[in-house]
């Protein structure tokens, strides 16, 4: 019997690192299966086998992507029943959490979001109240539904690859009734930089950049990182809201967070204080960001940041 | 049009927040109306104002679930412009997780729909305390309503609701028939402040207090007993302490790179 079922939605031609993390966690819980949605590329099927998935469930319907989350939750519930899984793992995206939410109601299963670690007995670790508390939580129900944040574990392939069996799961009739339909979709331009939520390095700019994100972007590129921004910078229209780090934006937990020209109000701190190493550059010595920075520089960002970028490029040759 | 807006009384995120008690729940002293709920309230007010307001029979009902203090979130909503308030208050609700919360709120919304149906349930994108974003989706599932979550625009015409939803890689236009549940982001509007007239007028508005018995929910279905998850432990994270702070003397960029190299971050 399957112990853990991982939901993977439309990965395209390659699995994301966060999906590999989910598969690695699933294997620590026991026999692993995948509930897959979208086109299954050969490379992806091989990667699922390399990460130990013994079964790949696929939906009988091809139109799940035409609706917002509800039919995917209905399909996933059917896949959980088919697999007999005790734990369901999903990514911690907006869609992932909402599919988890609805799955929880359908299966009378406890849902835990923002998970950063899972013990073999199903105990989930998370950080709450903007990183000010670490908690452990557990589902009391027969099935546990966990959405797991990226960068929670180092992905590791199974000791021996398997060839997964593919099983079609009947999507329940009426799964699309009462679901909001997606009538138009426009892709956002891809930046070529890592995704903000998953990046190992984030360089964020705030009010101090005064409309010029050039130096921030150059440092981010030199470090192979993502660009972020404070609410002040997105509200000013200097950069799109998608880049906002903070309580009402994205919560990030990278290895390195570089805060540039950001005072570090609570709203911003809420989004980044679980970062492993925090660097702050600000000309105001009184900025609260310096209270939590591992390395702080009081100075003009337009001098310090380009100098650092040049030095990194020089060292990398 | 009859709109129910969920409003939550949450600890003010401007100050340190704490977890207390046997069930590891959030300390709710010093609480305020959740900032993210103001966007939902504003969206509701704009919808009814475009339809002739309360004089034309439109209603915006601010609904809060929680201990006695939670009524303050309802009162603030009335000052801002909600037409009436409902406070679900019962000792048995303490410690409810998202599943138990959505069960109780679904029962209230069904109860409020007995005289005239609720057209729209509006919520913020998340609470600013639990931050799970689970309740809107769970409420939609329990009430069999289409959900249009994380909406950054909202248009209701001819019994149809159309919203824009900005994801990480793409923006979607989503559409459903009323009744529906919509959660809104902080990009949708600029919430108004209560003015003097609103504050005076709020005192005359009706607040209904409901207990679990009023909505036909048993005590064992909610609270810690009815929750499907349990928080087993909570530890305050040690506060981050400041590290090395230097003042730029012309070489701070190079010193920064030396620090990153020493931390093996290059």
Coordinates of C-alpha atoms in Angstrom, one line a residue:
Chain A
X1 CA 0.0 0.0 0.0
X2 CA 1.2 3.5 -0.8
X3 CA 2.1 5.6 2.2
X4 CA 2.6 8.9 0.5
X5 CA 1.1 10.5 -2.6
X6 CA 2.8 13.6 -4.2
X7 CA 0.7 15.9 -6.3
X8 CA 2.6 17.2 -9.3
X9 CA 0.8 19.7 -11.5
X10 CA 1.9 20.6 -15.1
X11 CA 5.7 20.5 -14.6
X12 CA 6.4 20.8 -18.3
X13 CA 9.5 19.2 -19.7
X14 CA 11.4 18.9 -16.4
X15 CA 10.5 18.6 -12.7
X16 CA 11.1 21.6 -10.5
X17 CA 13.5 21.3 -7.6
X18 CA 10.6 21.7 -5.2
X19 CA 8.9 18.6 -6.7
X20 CA 12.1 16.6 -6.2
X21 CA 12.1 17.7 -2.6
X22 CA 8.5 16.5 -2.2
X23 CA 9.4 13.1 -3.7
X24 CA 12.4 12.9 -1.3
X25 CA 10.2 13.6 1.7
X26 CA 7.6 11.1 0.5
X27 CA 10.2 8.3 0.3
X28 CA 11.1 8.9 3.9
X29 CA 7.5 8.1 4.8
X30 CA 7.3 4.9 2.8
X31 CA 6.1 3.6 -0.6
X32 CA 5.6 6.7 -2.9
X33 CA 3.1 7.4 -5.7
X34 CA 2.5 10.5 -7.8
X35 CA -0.8 12.0 -8.8
X36 CA 0.2 13.8 -12.0
X37 CA -1.7 16.4 -14.0
X38 CA -0.7 17.6 -17.5
X39 CA 1.5 16.3 -20.2
X40 CA 3.9 13.6 -19.0
X41 CA 7.2 14.0 -20.8
X42 CA 9.5 11.0 -21.0
X43 CA 12.2 12.7 -19.0
X44 CA 9.8 13.6 -16.3
X45 CA 8.5 10.0 -16.1
X46 CA 12.1 8.8 -15.8
X47 CA 12.8 11.4 -13.1
X48 CA 9.8 10.2 -11.1
X49 CA 11.1 6.6 -11.3
X50 CA 14.6 7.8 -10.3
X51 CA 13.0 9.4 -7.2
X52 CA 11.2 6.1 -6.3
X53 CA 7.6 6.7 -7.5
X54 CA 6.2 3.2 -8.0
X55 CA 2.9 4.4 -9.4
X56 CA 1.9 7.5 -11.5
X57 CA -1.8 8.3 -11.4
X58 CA -3.2 10.4 -14.2
X59 CA -6.6 12.0 -14.6
X60 CA -9.2 10.6 -17.0
X61 CA -10.1 14.2 -18.0
X62 CA -7.9 16.6 -19.9
X63 CA -9.7 19.8 -19.0
X64 CA -8.7 20.3 -15.4
X65 CA -6.5 23.3 -16.3
X66 CA -9.6 25.1 -17.7
X67 CA -10.9 25.7 -14.1
X68 CA -9.5 27.2 -10.9
X69 CA -8.3 24.5 -8.4
X70 CA -11.7 22.8 -7.6
X71 CA -11.6 20.0 -10.2
X72 CA -7.9 19.3 -9.4
X73 CA -8.9 18.8 -5.8
X74 CA -11.7 16.4 -6.9
X75 CA -9.2 14.4 -9.0
X76 CA -6.6 14.3 -6.2
X77 CA -9.2 13.1 -3.7
X78 CA -10.0 10.2 -6.1
X79 CA -6.2 9.5 -6.5
X80 CA -5.8 9.4 -2.7
X81 CA -8.6 6.8 -2.5
X82 CA -7.1 4.8 -5.4
X83 CA -3.7 4.8 -3.8
X84 CA -4.7 4.3 -0.2
X85 CA -2.1 6.9 0.8
X86 CA -1.9 8.2 4.4
X87 CA 0.0 11.4 3.6
X88 CA -0.5 13.7 0.6
X89 CA 2.3 16.2 -0.2
X90 CA 1.7 19.3 -2.3
X91 CA 3.8 22.3 -3.2
X92 CA 3.1 25.4 -1.0
X93 CA 2.0 27.7 -3.9
X94 CA -1.3 29.5 -3.8
X95 CA -2.9 26.8 -6.0
X96 CA -1.2 24.0 -4.0
X97 CA -2.5 25.3 -0.7
X98 CA -6.0 25.7 -2.0
X99 CA -6.1 22.3 -3.6
X100 CA -4.9 21.0 -0.2
X101 CA -7.7 23.0 1.5
X102 CA -10.4 21.5 -0.6
X103 CA -8.9 18.0 -0.4
X104 CA -9.0 18.3 3.4
X105 CA -12.8 18.9 3.4
X106 CA -13.4 16.2 0.8
X107 CA -11.5 13.5 2.8
X108 CA -12.1 14.9 6.3
X109 CA -8.3 15.2 6.5
X110 CA -6.2 17.7 8.5
X111 CA -4.3 20.2 6.4
X112 CA -1.0 21.7 7.4
X113 CA 0.6 24.4 5.2
X114 CA 4.0 26.1 5.1
X115 CA 5.7 22.9 6.2
X116 CA 9.5 23.0 6.3
X117 CA 10.1 19.5 7.6
X118 CA 8.3 16.2 8.0
X119 CA 9.3 13.4 10.5
X120 CA 8.9 9.8 9.7
X121 CA 5.8 9.6 12.0
X122 CA 4.1 12.4 10.1
X123 CA 4.9 15.3 12.5
X124 CA 5.2 18.5 10.5
X125 CA 7.5 21.3 11.4
X126 CA 6.7 24.9 10.4
X127 CA 7.4 28.5 11.4
X128 CA 4.5 30.8 12.2
X129 CA 3.8 34.5 13.1
X130 CA 6.3 35.8 10.6
X131 CA 9.0 33.4 11.6
X132 CA 8.9 34.3 15.3
X133 CA 7.8 30.8 16.4
X134 CA 8.7 27.3 15.3
X135 CA 5.9 24.8 15.8
X136 CA 5.2 21.1 15.3
X137 CA 1.8 20.1 14.2
X138 CA 0.1 16.8 13.3
X139 CA -3.1 15.7 11.6
X140 CA -5.5 13.8 13.8
X141 CA -7.2 12.3 10.7
X142 CA -6.5 9.0 8.8
X143 CA -5.1 11.1 5.9
X144 CA -2.7 14.0 6.4
X145 CA -2.4 16.7 3.8
X146 CA 0.8 18.7 3.9
X147 CA 1.9 21.6 1.7
X148 CA 5.7 22.0 1.9
X149 CA 7.8 25.1 1.3
X150 CA 10.7 25.0 -1.2
X151 CA 14.3 24.6 0.0
X152 CA 13.1 22.4 2.9
X153 CA 15.3 19.4 2.1
X154 CA 18.1 18.5 -0.3
X155 CA 16.6 16.4 -3.1
X156 CA 18.0 12.9 -3.3
X157 CA 17.3 10.2 -5.9
X158 CA 16.3 6.8 -4.7
X159 CA 19.1 4.2 -4.2
X160 CA 17.6 2.3 -7.2
X161 CA 15.4 3.7 -9.9
X162 CA 12.0 2.0 -10.5
X163 CA 9.8 1.9 -13.5
X164 CA 6.5 3.4 -12.4
X165 CA 3.2 1.8 -13.4
X166 CA 0.7 4.3 -14.9
X167 CA -2.9 4.2 -13.6
X168 CA -5.7 6.3 -14.9
X169 CA -8.0 7.8 -12.1
X170 CA -11.6 8.6 -13.0
X171 CA -12.2 12.3 -12.4
X172 CA -15.5 12.4 -10.5
X173 CA -18.6 13.4 -12.5
X174 CA -19.5 17.0 -11.6
X175 CA -16.0 17.9 -10.7
X176 CA -16.2 21.0 -12.8
X177 CA -19.7 22.0 -11.6
X178 CA -19.6 25.1 -9.4
X179 CA -16.0 25.7 -10.4
X180 CA -14.7 29.1 -11.7
X181 CA -13.7 28.8 -15.3
X182 CA -10.4 30.3 -16.6
X183 CA -11.5 32.3 -19.7
X184 CA -8.2 33.9 -20.6
X185 CA -4.6 33.3 -19.7
X186 CA -1.6 35.6 -20.4
X187 CA 1.9 34.4 -19.7
X188 CA 4.2 36.8 -17.8
X189 CA 7.6 37.4 -19.5
X190 CA 10.2 35.0 -18.0
X191 CA 13.1 36.8 -16.5
X192 CA 15.8 34.1 -16.8
X193 CA 16.5 34.5 -13.1
X194 CA 15.5 31.9 -10.5
X195 CA 12.0 32.0 -9.1
X196 CA 11.8 34.3 -6.1
X197 CA 10.2 31.8 -3.8
X198 CA 12.7 29.1 -4.5
X199 CA 15.9 31.0 -5.0
X200 CA 19.0 30.3 -2.9
X201 CA 20.0 34.0 -3.1
X202 CA 17.6 37.0 -3.0
X203 CA 18.7 40.6 -3.5
X204 CA 15.9 43.0 -2.6
X205 CA 15.6 46.7 -3.1
X206 CA 13.5 49.2 -1.2
X207 CA 12.8 52.9 -1.0
X208 CA 16.5 53.7 -1.0
X209 CA 16.9 52.6 -4.6
X210 CA 14.8 55.6 -5.6
X211 CA 13.4 54.0 -8.7
X212 CA 16.6 52.5 -10.0
X213 CA 16.7 48.7 -9.7
X214 CA 19.7 48.4 -12.1
X215 CA 22.3 47.9 -9.4
X216 CA 20.0 45.4 -7.6
X217 CA 19.6 43.3 -10.7
X218 CA 23.3 43.3 -11.5
X219 CA 24.2 42.1 -8.1
X220 CA 21.5 39.4 -8.2
X221 CA 22.8 38.2 -11.5
X222 CA 26.4 38.1 -10.3
X223 CA 25.2 36.0 -7.3
X224 CA 22.9 33.9 -9.5
X225 CA 20.0 35.1 -7.4
X226 CA 16.5 36.4 -7.7
X227 CA 15.4 40.0 -7.4
X228 CA 13.0 41.1 -4.6
X229 CA 11.5 44.4 -3.4
X230 CA 9.9 46.0 -0.4
X231 CA 6.3 47.1 -0.4
X232 CA 7.4 50.7 -0.6
X233 CA 9.2 49.9 -3.9
X234 CA 6.3 48.0 -5.5
X235 CA 3.7 50.6 -4.3
X236 CA 5.9 53.3 -5.9
X237 CA 5.5 51.4 -9.2
X238 CA 9.3 50.9 -9.6
X239 CA 8.9 47.2 -9.9
X240 CA 6.0 44.8 -10.3
X241 CA 4.1 43.6 -7.3
X242 CA 5.2 40.0 -8.2
X243 CA 8.6 40.9 -6.7
X244 CA 7.3 42.0 -3.3
X245 CA 8.8 40.2 -0.2
X246 CA 6.9 40.6 3.0
X247 CA 3.7 39.8 4.8
X248 CA 1.5 40.6 1.9
X249 CA 4.0 39.5 -0.7
X250 CA 6.2 36.4 -0.8
X251 CA 7.8 34.8 2.1
X252 CA 11.4 33.8 1.3
X253 CA 13.9 31.7 3.2
X254 CA 17.0 31.7 1.1
X255 CA 20.6 30.9 2.1
X256 CA 21.5 34.5 1.5
X257 CA 19.2 37.6 1.6
X258 CA 20.7 40.9 0.6
X259 CA 18.5 43.9 1.7
X260 CA 19.4 47.1 -0.1
X261 CA 17.9 50.4 0.8
X262 CA 15.2 48.8 2.9
X263 CA 14.6 50.1 6.5
X264 CA 13.3 46.8 7.6
X265 CA 9.8 47.6 8.9
X266 CA 7.9 44.6 10.4
X267 CA 6.0 44.0 7.2
X268 CA 9.2 43.4 5.3
X269 CA 10.9 41.5 8.2
X270 CA 7.9 39.1 8.2
X271 CA 8.9 38.0 4.7
X272 CA 12.6 37.3 5.1
X273 CA 13.7 36.8 8.7
X274 CA 14.1 33.1 8.4
X275 CA 16.8 33.6 5.7
X276 CA 20.0 31.8 6.7
X277 CA 22.3 34.8 6.3
X278 CA 21.1 38.4 6.1
X279 CA 23.2 41.2 4.6
X280 CA 21.9 44.8 4.8
X281 CA 23.0 47.9 3.0
X282 CA 21.4 51.2 4.0
X283 CA 22.7 54.8 4.5
X284 CA 20.6 55.3 7.6
X285 CA 22.4 53.8 10.6
X286 CA 19.2 53.7 12.6
X287 CA 17.4 51.4 10.2
X288 CA 15.8 48.4 12.1
X289 CA 17.2 46.0 9.5
X290 CA 20.6 46.4 11.1
X291 CA 19.2 44.7 14.3
X292 CA 18.8 41.4 12.4
X293 CA 21.6 41.6 9.8
X294 CA 24.5 39.2 10.0
X295 CA 26.6 41.8 8.0
X296 CA 25.5 45.4 7.8
X297 CA 26.9 48.2 5.8
X298 CA 26.1 51.8 6.5
X299 CA 26.7 53.5 3.2
X300 CA 25.5 54.7 -0.2
X301 CA 24.0 51.7 -2.0
X302 CA 24.9 53.2 -5.4
X303 CA 28.6 53.0 -4.4
X304 CA 28.6 49.8 -2.4
X305 CA 26.5 47.6 -4.6
X306 CA 28.3 48.1 -7.9
X307 CA 31.7 47.7 -6.1
X308 CA 30.5 44.4 -4.7
X309 CA 29.2 43.3 -8.1
X310 CA 32.5 44.1 -9.8
X311 CA 34.5 42.3 -7.1
X312 CA 32.3 39.1 -7.5
X313 CA 32.7 39.2 -11.3
X314 CA 36.5 39.6 -10.8
X315 CA 36.8 36.7 -8.4
X316 CA 34.7 34.5 -10.7
X317 CA 36.9 35.5 -13.5
Chain B
X1 CA -27.3 42.4 -3.6
X2 CA -26.4 40.6 -0.4
X3 CA -22.7 40.3 0.4
X4 CA -21.1 38.7 3.4
X5 CA -17.6 39.9 4.2
X6 CA -15.4 37.9 6.6
X7 CA -13.5 40.1 9.0
X8 CA -11.0 38.8 11.5
X9 CA -9.8 40.2 14.7
X10 CA -6.1 39.5 14.7
X11 CA -3.0 40.5 16.8
X12 CA -1.5 43.7 15.5
X13 CA 1.5 42.6 13.3
X14 CA 3.2 45.9 14.2
X15 CA 4.1 44.4 17.6
X16 CA 5.5 41.1 18.8
X17 CA 2.9 38.3 18.7
X18 CA 2.8 35.3 21.1
X19 CA 1.5 31.8 21.3
X20 CA 0.0 30.8 24.6
X21 CA -2.0 28.1 26.4
X22 CA -2.4 24.3 26.3
X23 CA -3.6 24.3 22.7
X24 CA -0.8 26.6 21.5
X25 CA -3.1 29.3 20.2
X26 CA -2.3 32.9 19.3
X27 CA -2.6 35.5 22.1
X28 CA -5.4 37.8 21.0
X29 CA -4.9 40.8 23.3
X30 CA -4.0 43.9 21.3
X31 CA -6.0 42.8 18.3
X32 CA -7.3 44.8 15.4
X33 CA -9.3 44.3 12.2
X34 CA -7.0 42.3 9.9
X35 CA -5.5 44.7 7.4
X36 CA -6.1 42.3 4.5
X37 CA -9.8 42.2 5.3
X38 CA -10.1 45.9 4.6
X39 CA -9.6 45.3 0.9
X40 CA -12.5 42.8 0.9
X41 CA -14.7 45.2 2.7
X42 CA -13.8 48.0 0.3
X43 CA -14.6 45.8 -2.7
X44 CA -18.0 44.9 -1.2
X45 CA -18.8 48.6 -0.6
X46 CA -17.9 49.6 -4.1
X47 CA -20.2 46.8 -5.5
X48 CA -23.2 48.0 -3.5
X49 CA -22.5 51.7 -4.1
X50 CA -22.7 51.0 -7.8
X51 CA -26.1 49.5 -7.2
X52 CA -27.7 52.4 -5.2
X53 CA -26.2 51.4 -1.8
X54 CA -28.2 50.3 1.2
X55 CA -31.1 52.5 0.3
X56 CA -31.7 50.3 -2.7
X57 CA -31.8 47.2 -0.4
X58 CA -28.2 46.2 -0.8
X59 CA -26.5 44.7 2.2
X60 CA -22.9 44.3 3.3
X61 CA -22.8 42.0 6.3
X62 CA -19.5 42.0 8.2
X63 CA -19.1 38.6 9.8
X64 CA -16.5 37.7 12.5
X65 CA -16.0 34.6 14.5
X66 CA -14.1 34.7 17.7
X67 CA -14.1 35.6 21.4
X68 CA -15.8 38.7 22.8
X69 CA -13.1 41.1 21.5
X70 CA -13.7 40.0 17.9
X71 CA -16.8 42.2 17.9
X72 CA -14.4 45.1 17.5
X73 CA -13.6 43.9 14.0
X74 CA -17.3 44.0 13.2
X75 CA -17.7 47.5 14.8
X76 CA -14.7 48.8 12.8
X77 CA -16.3 47.4 9.6
X78 CA -19.6 49.1 10.4
X79 CA -17.7 52.4 10.8
X80 CA -16.1 51.9 7.5
X81 CA -19.5 51.3 5.8
X82 CA -20.8 47.7 6.3
X83 CA -24.6 47.8 6.7
X84 CA -24.8 45.3 9.5
X85 CA -22.7 43.0 11.6
X86 CA -22.8 39.4 12.8
X87 CA -20.5 38.0 15.5
X88 CA -20.3 34.3 16.0
X89 CA -19.2 33.8 19.6
X90 CA -19.1 30.6 21.6
X91 CA -16.6 29.3 24.1
X92 CA -16.5 25.9 22.2
X93 CA -15.0 27.7 19.2
X94 CA -11.6 28.3 20.9
X95 CA -8.7 26.5 19.2
X96 CA -10.6 25.8 15.9
X97 CA -8.3 25.0 13.0
X98 CA -9.1 26.0 9.4
X99 CA -11.4 23.0 8.9
X100 CA -13.5 23.7 12.0
X101 CA -13.5 27.4 11.3
X102 CA -14.8 26.9 7.8
X103 CA -17.5 24.5 9.2
X104 CA -18.8 27.1 11.6
X105 CA -18.6 29.9 9.1
X106 CA -20.4 27.9 6.4
X107 CA -23.2 27.3 8.9
X108 CA -23.5 31.0 9.6
X109 CA -23.6 31.8 5.9
X110 CA -26.3 29.2 5.4
X111 CA -28.2 30.8 8.3
X112 CA -27.8 34.3 6.9
X113 CA -29.2 33.0 3.6
X114 CA -32.5 31.7 5.0
X115 CA -34.5 34.9 4.4
X116 CA -32.8 36.0 1.2
X117 CA -29.9 34.2 -0.4
X118 CA -26.3 35.5 -0.1
X119 CA -25.0 36.5 -3.5
X120 CA -21.3 36.9 -2.7
X121 CA -19.0 35.9 0.1
X122 CA -15.9 38.2 0.1
X123 CA -12.7 37.5 2.1
X124 CA -9.1 38.8 2.3
X125 CA -6.4 36.8 0.6
X126 CA -5.2 35.4 4.0
X127 CA -5.5 36.3 7.7
X128 CA -2.5 38.2 9.0
X129 CA -2.1 35.7 11.9
X130 CA -2.6 32.2 10.7
X131 CA -1.7 33.2 7.1
X132 CA -2.7 29.8 5.7
X133 CA -5.3 31.0 3.1
X134 CA -7.1 27.8 3.7
X135 CA -10.5 29.1 5.0
X136 CA -11.8 30.7 1.8
X137 CA -11.2 27.6 -0.3
X138 CA -12.6 25.3 2.5
X139 CA -15.6 27.5 2.8
X140 CA -16.2 27.4 -1.0
X141 CA -15.9 23.6 -0.9
X142 CA -18.4 23.3 2.0
X143 CA -20.9 25.7 0.4
X144 CA -20.4 24.2 -3.1
X145 CA -19.6 27.7 -4.3
X146 CA -17.3 28.6 -7.2
X147 CA -14.1 30.1 -5.7
X148 CA -12.3 33.1 -7.3
X149 CA -9.4 33.5 -5.0
X150 CA -6.5 36.0 -4.9
X151 CA -8.5 38.3 -7.2
X152 CA -6.8 41.6 -8.1
X153 CA -9.9 42.9 -9.9
X154 CA -13.5 42.1 -9.6
X155 CA -16.5 42.8 -11.8
X156 CA -20.1 41.6 -11.1
X157 CA -22.6 42.0 -13.9
X158 CA -25.7 40.1 -15.0
X159 CA -25.3 37.5 -12.3
X160 CA -21.8 36.8 -13.4
X161 CA -18.6 37.5 -11.5
X162 CA -15.3 38.0 -13.4
X163 CA -12.0 38.4 -11.7
X164 CA -8.3 38.7 -12.5
X165 CA -5.9 36.4 -10.8
X166 CA -2.1 37.1 -11.0
X167 CA 0.0 33.9 -10.6
X168 CA 3.8 33.6 -10.6
X169 CA 4.1 32.7 -14.2
X170 CA 0.8 34.0 -15.7
X171 CA -2.3 36.1 -15.2
X172 CA -5.7 34.5 -15.5
X173 CA -9.2 35.9 -16.1
X174 CA -11.7 33.7 -14.2
X175 CA -15.4 33.7 -14.3
X176 CA -18.3 32.1 -12.5
X177 CA -22.0 32.6 -11.9
X178 CA -23.4 34.0 -8.6
X179 CA -23.5 33.0 -5.8
X180 CA -19.7 32.8 -5.5
X181 CA -16.9 33.2 -3.0
X182 CA -14.2 35.7 -3.9
X183 CA -10.9 36.4 -2.0
X184 CA -9.1 39.6 -2.9
X185 CA -5.5 40.7 -2.7
X186 CA -4.1 44.0 -1.5
X187 CA -3.8 45.1 -5.1
X188 CA -7.5 45.4 -5.8
X189 CA -8.3 48.8 -4.3
X190 CA -7.4 51.5 -1.8
X191 CA -9.5 50.8 1.3
X192 CA -11.2 53.9 2.8
X193 CA -10.9 55.1 6.4
X194 CA -13.9 55.5 8.6
X195 CA -15.0 59.2 8.7
X196 CA -16.8 61.0 11.5
X197 CA -20.2 60.4 10.0
X198 CA -19.4 56.7 9.6
X199 CA -18.3 56.4 13.2
X200 CA -21.5 58.1 14.5
X201 CA -23.7 56.1 12.1
X202 CA -22.1 52.8 13.1
X203 CA -23.6 53.1 16.6
X204 CA -27.1 52.8 15.1
X205 CA -26.3 49.7 13.0
X206 CA -27.4 46.3 14.0
X207 CA -24.9 43.7 15.3
X208 CA -26.4 40.2 15.7
X209 CA -24.6 37.8 18.1
X210 CA -25.0 34.2 17.2
X211 CA -24.0 31.1 19.3
X212 CA -23.4 27.6 17.9
X213 CA -26.9 26.6 18.9
X214 CA -28.3 29.4 16.7
X215 CA -26.6 27.9 13.6
X216 CA -27.1 24.3 14.4
X217 CA -23.5 23.3 15.0
X218 CA -22.5 21.0 17.9
X219 CA -19.7 21.9 20.2
X220 CA -17.8 18.8 19.4
X221 CA -17.7 19.7 15.7
X222 CA -15.5 22.8 16.3
X223 CA -12.8 24.0 18.6
X224 CA -9.9 21.7 19.5
X225 CA -12.3 18.8 19.6
X226 CA -13.5 19.3 16.0
X227 CA -10.2 20.3 14.6
X228 CA -8.4 17.8 12.3
X229 CA -4.9 19.2 13.2
X230 CA -3.2 19.7 16.5
X231 CA -0.3 22.0 17.3
X232 CA 1.9 19.9 19.5
X233 CA 4.6 22.3 20.4
X234 CA 5.5 26.0 19.9
X235 CA 8.9 27.5 20.6
X236 CA 9.7 31.1 20.3
X237 CA 12.5 31.5 17.8
X238 CA 15.5 33.0 19.4
X239 CA 15.6 36.6 18.2
X240 CA 18.2 37.3 15.5
X241 CA 21.0 39.4 16.8
X242 CA 22.9 41.9 14.9
X243 CA 26.2 40.8 13.4
X244 CA 29.1 42.9 12.1
X245 CA 28.1 46.4 11.1
X246 CA 30.6 48.6 9.2
X247 CA 30.5 52.1 7.8
X248 CA 31.6 52.4 4.2
X249 CA 35.0 53.9 3.8
X250 CA 35.2 53.3 0.1
X251 CA 35.8 49.6 0.3
X252 CA 32.6 48.2 1.8
X253 CA 31.6 46.4 -1.4
X254 CA 34.9 44.5 -1.3
X255 CA 34.5 43.7 2.4
X256 CA 31.0 42.4 1.7
X257 CA 32.4 40.0 -0.9
X258 CA 35.0 38.9 1.6
X259 CA 32.2 38.2 4.1
X260 CA 30.3 36.2 1.5
X261 CA 33.4 34.2 0.5
X262 CA 34.1 33.4 4.2
X263 CA 30.4 32.2 4.6
X264 CA 30.9 30.1 1.4
X265 CA 28.1 32.0 -0.3
X266 CA 29.8 32.8 -3.5

